[in-house]
PDB file of C-alpha atoms in Angstrom:
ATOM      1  CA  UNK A 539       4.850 -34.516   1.709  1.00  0.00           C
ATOM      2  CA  UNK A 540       2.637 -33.025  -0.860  1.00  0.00           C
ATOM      3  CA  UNK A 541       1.918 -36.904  -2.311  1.00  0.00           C
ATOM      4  CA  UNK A 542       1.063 -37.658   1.133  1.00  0.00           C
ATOM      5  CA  UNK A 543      -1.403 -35.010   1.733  1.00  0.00           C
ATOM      6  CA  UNK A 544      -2.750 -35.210  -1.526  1.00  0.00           C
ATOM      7  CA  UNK A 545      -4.245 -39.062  -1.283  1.00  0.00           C
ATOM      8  CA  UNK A 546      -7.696 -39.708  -0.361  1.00  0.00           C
ATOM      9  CA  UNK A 547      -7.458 -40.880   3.823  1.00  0.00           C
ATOM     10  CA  UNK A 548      -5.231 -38.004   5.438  1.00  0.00           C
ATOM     11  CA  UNK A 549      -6.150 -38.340   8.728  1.00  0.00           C
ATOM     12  CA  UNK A 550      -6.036 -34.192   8.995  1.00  0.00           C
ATOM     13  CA  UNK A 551      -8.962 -31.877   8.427  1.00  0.00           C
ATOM     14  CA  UNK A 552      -9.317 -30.548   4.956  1.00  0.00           C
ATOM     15  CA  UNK A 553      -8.497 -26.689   6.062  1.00  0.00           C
ATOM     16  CA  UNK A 554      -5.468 -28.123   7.899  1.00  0.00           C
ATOM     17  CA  UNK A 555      -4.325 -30.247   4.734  1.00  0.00           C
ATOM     18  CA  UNK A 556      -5.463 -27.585   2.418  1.00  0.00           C
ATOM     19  CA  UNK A 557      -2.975 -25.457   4.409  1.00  0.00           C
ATOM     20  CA  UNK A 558      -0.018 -27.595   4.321  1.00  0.00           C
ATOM     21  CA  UNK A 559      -0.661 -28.264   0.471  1.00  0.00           C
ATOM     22  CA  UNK A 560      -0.074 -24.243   0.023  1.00  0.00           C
ATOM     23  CA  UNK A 561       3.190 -24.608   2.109  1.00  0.00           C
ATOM     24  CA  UNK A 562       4.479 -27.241  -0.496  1.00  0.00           C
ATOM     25  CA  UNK A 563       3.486 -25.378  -3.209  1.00  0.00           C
ATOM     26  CA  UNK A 564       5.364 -22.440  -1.317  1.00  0.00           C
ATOM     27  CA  UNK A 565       8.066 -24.527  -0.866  1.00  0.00           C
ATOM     28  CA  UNK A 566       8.153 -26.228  -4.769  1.00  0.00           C
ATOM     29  CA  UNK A 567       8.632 -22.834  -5.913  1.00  0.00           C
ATOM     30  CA  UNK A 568       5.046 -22.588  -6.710  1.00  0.00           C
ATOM     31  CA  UNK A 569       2.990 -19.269  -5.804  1.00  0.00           C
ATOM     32  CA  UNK A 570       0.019 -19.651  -7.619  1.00  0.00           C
ATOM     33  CA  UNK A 571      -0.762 -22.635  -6.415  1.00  0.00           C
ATOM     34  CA  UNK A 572      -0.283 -21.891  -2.923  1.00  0.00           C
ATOM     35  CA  UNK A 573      -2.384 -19.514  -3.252  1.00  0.00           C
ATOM     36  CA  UNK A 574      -5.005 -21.232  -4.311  1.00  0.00           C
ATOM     37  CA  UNK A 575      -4.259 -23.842  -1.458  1.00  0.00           C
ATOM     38  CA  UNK A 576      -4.733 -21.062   1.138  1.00  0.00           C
ATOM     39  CA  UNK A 577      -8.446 -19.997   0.069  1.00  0.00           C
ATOM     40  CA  UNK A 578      -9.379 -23.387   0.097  1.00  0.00           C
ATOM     41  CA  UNK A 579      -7.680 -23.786   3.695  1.00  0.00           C
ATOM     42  CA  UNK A 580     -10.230 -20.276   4.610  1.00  0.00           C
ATOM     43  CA  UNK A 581     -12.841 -22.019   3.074  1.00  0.00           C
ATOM     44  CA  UNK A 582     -12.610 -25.118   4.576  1.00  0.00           C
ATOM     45  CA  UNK A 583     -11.846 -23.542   7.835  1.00  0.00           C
ATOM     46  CA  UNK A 584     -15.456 -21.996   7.603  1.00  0.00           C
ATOM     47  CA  UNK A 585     -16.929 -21.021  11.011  1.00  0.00           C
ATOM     48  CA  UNK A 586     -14.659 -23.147  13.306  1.00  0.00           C
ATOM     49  CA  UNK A 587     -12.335 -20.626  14.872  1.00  0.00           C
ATOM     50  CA  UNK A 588      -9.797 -22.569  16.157  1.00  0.00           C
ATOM     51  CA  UNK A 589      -9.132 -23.756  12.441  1.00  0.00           C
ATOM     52  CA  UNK A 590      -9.290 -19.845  11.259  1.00  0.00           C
ATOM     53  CA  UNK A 591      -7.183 -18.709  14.017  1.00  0.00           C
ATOM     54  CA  UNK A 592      -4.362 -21.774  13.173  1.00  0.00           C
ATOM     55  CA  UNK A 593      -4.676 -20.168   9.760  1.00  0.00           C
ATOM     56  CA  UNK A 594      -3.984 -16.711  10.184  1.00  0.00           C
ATOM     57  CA  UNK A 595      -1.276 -17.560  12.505  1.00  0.00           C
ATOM     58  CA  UNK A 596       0.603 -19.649  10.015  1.00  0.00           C
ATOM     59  CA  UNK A 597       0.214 -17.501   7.177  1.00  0.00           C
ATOM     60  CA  UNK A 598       1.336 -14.687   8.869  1.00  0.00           C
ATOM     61  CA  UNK A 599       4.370 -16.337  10.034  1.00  0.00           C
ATOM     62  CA  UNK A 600       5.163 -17.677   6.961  1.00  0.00           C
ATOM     63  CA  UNK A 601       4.868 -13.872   5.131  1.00  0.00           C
ATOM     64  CA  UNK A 602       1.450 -14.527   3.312  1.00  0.00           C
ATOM     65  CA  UNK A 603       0.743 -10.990   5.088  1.00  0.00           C
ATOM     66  CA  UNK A 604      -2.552 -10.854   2.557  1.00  0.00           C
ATOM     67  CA  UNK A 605      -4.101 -14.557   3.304  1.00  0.00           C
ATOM     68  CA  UNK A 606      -3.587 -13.664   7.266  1.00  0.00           C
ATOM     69  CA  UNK A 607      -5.158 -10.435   6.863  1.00  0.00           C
ATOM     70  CA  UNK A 608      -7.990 -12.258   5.521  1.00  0.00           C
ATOM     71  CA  UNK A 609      -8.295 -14.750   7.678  1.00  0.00           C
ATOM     72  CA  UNK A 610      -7.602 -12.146  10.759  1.00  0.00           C
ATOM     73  CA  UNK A 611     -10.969  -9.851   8.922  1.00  0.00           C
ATOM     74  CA  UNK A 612     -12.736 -13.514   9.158  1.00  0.00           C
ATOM     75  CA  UNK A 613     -11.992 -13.676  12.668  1.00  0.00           C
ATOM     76  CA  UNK A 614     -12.555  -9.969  13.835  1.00  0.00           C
ATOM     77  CA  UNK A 615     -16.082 -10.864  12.654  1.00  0.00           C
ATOM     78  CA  UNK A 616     -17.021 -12.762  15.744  1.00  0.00           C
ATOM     79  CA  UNK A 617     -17.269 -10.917  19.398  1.00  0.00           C
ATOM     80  CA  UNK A 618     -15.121 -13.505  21.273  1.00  0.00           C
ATOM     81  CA  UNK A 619     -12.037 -13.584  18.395  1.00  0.00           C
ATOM     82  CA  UNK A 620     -12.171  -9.770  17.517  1.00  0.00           C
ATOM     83  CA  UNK A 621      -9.843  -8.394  19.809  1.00  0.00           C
ATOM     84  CA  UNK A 622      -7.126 -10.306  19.063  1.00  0.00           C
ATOM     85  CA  UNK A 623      -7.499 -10.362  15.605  1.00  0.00           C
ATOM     86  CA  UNK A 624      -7.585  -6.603  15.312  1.00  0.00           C
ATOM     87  CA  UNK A 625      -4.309  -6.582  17.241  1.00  0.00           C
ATOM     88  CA  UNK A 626      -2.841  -8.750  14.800  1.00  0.00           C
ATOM     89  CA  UNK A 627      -4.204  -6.853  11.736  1.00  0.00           C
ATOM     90  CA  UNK A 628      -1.676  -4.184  13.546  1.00  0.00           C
ATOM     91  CA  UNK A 629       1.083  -6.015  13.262  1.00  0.00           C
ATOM     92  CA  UNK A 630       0.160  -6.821   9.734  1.00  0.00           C
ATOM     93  CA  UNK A 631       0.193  -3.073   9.017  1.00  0.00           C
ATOM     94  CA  UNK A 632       3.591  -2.612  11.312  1.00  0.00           C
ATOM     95  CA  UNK A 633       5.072  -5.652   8.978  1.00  0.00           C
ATOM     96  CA  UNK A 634       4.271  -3.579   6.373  1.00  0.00           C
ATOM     97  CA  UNK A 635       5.321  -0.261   7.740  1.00  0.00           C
ATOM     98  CA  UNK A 636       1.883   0.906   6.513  1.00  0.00           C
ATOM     99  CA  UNK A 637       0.936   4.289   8.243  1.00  0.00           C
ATOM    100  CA  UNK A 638      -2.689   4.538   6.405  1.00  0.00           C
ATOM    101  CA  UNK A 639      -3.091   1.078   7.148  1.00  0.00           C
ATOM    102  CA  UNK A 640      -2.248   1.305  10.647  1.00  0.00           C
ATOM    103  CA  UNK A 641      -4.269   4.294  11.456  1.00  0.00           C
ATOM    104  CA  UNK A 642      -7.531   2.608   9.447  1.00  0.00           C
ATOM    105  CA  UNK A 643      -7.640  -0.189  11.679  1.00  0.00           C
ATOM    106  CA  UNK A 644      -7.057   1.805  14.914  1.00  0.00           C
ATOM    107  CA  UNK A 645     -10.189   3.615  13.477  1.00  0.00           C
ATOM    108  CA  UNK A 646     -11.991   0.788  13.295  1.00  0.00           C
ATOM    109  CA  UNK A 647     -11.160  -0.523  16.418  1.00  0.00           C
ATOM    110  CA  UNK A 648     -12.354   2.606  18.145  1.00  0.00           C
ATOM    111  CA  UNK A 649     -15.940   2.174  16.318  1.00  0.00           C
ATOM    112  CA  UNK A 650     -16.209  -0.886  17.912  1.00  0.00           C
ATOM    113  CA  UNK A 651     -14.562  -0.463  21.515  1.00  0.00           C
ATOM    114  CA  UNK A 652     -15.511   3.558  21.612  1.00  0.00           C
ATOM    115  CA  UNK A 653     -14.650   3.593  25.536  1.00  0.00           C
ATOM    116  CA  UNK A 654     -11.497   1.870  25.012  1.00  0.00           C
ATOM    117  CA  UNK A 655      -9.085   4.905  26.399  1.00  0.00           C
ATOM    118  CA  UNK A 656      -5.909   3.539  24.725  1.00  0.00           C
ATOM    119  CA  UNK A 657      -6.892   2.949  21.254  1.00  0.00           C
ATOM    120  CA  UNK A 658      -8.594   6.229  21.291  1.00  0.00           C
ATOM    121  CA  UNK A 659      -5.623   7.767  22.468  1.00  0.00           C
ATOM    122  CA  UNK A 660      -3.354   5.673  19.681  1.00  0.00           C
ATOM    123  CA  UNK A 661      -6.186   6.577  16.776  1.00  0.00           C
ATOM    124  CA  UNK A 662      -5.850  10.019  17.538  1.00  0.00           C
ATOM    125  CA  UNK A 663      -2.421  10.119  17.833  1.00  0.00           C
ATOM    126  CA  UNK A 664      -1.680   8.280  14.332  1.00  0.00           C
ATOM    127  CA  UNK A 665      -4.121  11.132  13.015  1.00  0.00           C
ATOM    128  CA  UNK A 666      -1.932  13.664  14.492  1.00  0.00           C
ATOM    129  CA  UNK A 667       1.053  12.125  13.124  1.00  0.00           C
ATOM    130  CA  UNK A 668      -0.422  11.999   9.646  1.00  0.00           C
ATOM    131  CA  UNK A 669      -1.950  15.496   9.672  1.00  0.00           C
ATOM    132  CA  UNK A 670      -5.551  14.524   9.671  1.00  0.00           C
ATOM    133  CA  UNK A 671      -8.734  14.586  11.502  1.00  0.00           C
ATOM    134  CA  UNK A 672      -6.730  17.190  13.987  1.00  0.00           C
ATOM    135  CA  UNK A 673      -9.925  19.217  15.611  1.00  0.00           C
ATOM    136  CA  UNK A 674     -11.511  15.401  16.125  1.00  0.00           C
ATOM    137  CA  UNK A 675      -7.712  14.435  17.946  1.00  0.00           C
ATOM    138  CA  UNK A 676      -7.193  17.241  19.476  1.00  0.00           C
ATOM    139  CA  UNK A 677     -11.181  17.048  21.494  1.00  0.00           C
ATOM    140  CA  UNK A 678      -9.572  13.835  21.835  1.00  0.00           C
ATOM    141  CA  UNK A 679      -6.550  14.137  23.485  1.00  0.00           C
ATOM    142  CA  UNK A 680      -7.875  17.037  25.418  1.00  0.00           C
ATOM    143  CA  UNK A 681     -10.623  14.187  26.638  1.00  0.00           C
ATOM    144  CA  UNK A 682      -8.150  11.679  27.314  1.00  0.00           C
ATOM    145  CA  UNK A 683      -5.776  14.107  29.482  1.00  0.00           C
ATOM    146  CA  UNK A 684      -9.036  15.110  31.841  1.00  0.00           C
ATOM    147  CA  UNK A 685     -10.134  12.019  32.764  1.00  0.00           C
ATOM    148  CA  UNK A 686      -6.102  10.596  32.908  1.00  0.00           C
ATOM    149  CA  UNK A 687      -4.024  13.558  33.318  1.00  0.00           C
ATOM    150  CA  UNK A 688      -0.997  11.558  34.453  1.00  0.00           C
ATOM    151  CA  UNK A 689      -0.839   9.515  31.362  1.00  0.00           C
ATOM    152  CA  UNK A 690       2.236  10.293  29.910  1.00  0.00           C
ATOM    153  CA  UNK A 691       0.545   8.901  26.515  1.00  0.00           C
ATOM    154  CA  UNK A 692      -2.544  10.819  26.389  1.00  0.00           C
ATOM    155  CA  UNK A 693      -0.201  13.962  26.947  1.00  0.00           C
ATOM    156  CA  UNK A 694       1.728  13.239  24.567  1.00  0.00           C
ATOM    157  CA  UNK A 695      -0.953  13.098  22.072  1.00  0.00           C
ATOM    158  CA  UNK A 696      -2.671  16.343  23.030  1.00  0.00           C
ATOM    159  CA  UNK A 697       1.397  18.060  23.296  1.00  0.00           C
ATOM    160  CA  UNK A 698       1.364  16.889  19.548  1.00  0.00           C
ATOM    161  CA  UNK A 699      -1.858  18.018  18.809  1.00  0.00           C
ATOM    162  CA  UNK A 700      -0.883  21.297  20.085  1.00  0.00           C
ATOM    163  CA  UNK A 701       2.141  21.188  17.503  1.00  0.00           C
ATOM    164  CA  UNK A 702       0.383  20.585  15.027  1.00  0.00           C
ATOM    165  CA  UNK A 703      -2.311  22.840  15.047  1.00  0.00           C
ATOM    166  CA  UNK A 704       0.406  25.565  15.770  1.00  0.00           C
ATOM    167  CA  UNK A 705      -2.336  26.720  18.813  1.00  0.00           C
ATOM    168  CA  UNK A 706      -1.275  29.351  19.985  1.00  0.00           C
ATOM    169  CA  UNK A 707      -4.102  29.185  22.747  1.00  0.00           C
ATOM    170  CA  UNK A 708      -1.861  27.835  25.709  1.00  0.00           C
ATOM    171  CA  UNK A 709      -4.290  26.648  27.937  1.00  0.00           C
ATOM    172  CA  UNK A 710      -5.980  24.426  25.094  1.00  0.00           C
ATOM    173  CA  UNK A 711      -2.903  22.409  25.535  1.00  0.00           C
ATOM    174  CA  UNK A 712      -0.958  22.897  28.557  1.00  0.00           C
ATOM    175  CA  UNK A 713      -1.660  20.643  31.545  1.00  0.00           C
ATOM    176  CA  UNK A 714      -3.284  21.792  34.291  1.00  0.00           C
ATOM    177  CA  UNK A 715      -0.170  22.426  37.087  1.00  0.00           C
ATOM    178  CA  UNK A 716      -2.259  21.007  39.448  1.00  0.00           C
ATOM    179  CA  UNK A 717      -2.809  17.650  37.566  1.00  0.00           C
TER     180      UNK A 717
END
């Protein structure tokens, strides 16, 4: 296969054979070259999403967590591809049971959707579960609850931010009876 892709007329486009190159090279026993294979494959990919996205996909898939992260930050550059490549920078981070990671890209996906209610709520709540930023989570959570207080999630957060800020003020976190 990597003969094949390797002569001049492959009928496939460069970021597509530059990709499959890297998976021989994977495959060959051959990491450094495959690695080299997948920036060319970015490269080549450029500004066409579709090619980006068919990227990040297979890299991820195949455990090249680092060239899919890349290629995901590539994507979450443009408005129409963001979304869906910050959710899979999350599952990057899950893959790699990275809490800091994780909570970073949470954080940056509640600079740019700020009225999104649920990654607030998940931001604030991977805060809380790391100790930091617990005034910010708890004005948060206590935001969250008012304008959903039957979200189980959002009280869940502000129930944690209570614990952890050992409040002792009840009525900072207790929910309204009435709610």
């Amino acid at each position: 296969i990597q003969q094949i892709l390797q002569m001049k007329n492959v009928p496939l486009d460069d970021a597509y054979r530059e990709l499959f190159l890297a998976r021989s090279a994977m495959e060959l026993g051959e990491p450094t070259r495959a690695d080299l294979h997948l920036r060319r494959a970015r490269v080549a990919a450029g500004p066409s999403v579709e090619q980006m996205g068919f990227i990040a996909n297979y890299a991820e898939k195949v455990g090249k967590l680092d060239d899919a992260e890349s290629a995901y930050r590539s994507l979450a550059g443009n408005s129409n591809t963001a979304r869906p490549a910050y959710e899979a920078l999350l599952r990057i981070a899950q893959k790699r049971r990275d809490m800091d990671e994780l909570r970073d890209v949470l954080g940056e996906m509640t600079k740019r959707w700020p009225k999104d209610a649920a990654v607030a709520n998940d931001y604030a709540y991977f805060c809380l579960l790391q100790g930091r930023d617990l005034q910010e989570s708890l004005a948060t959570a206590r935001q969250l609850v008012t304008q959903s207080p039957a979200s189980m999630a959002h009280r869940t957060t502000l129930a944690l931010a209570g614990v952890r800020l050992k409040n002792g003020d009840r009525k900072s976190t207790r929910l309204n009876s009435s709610h």
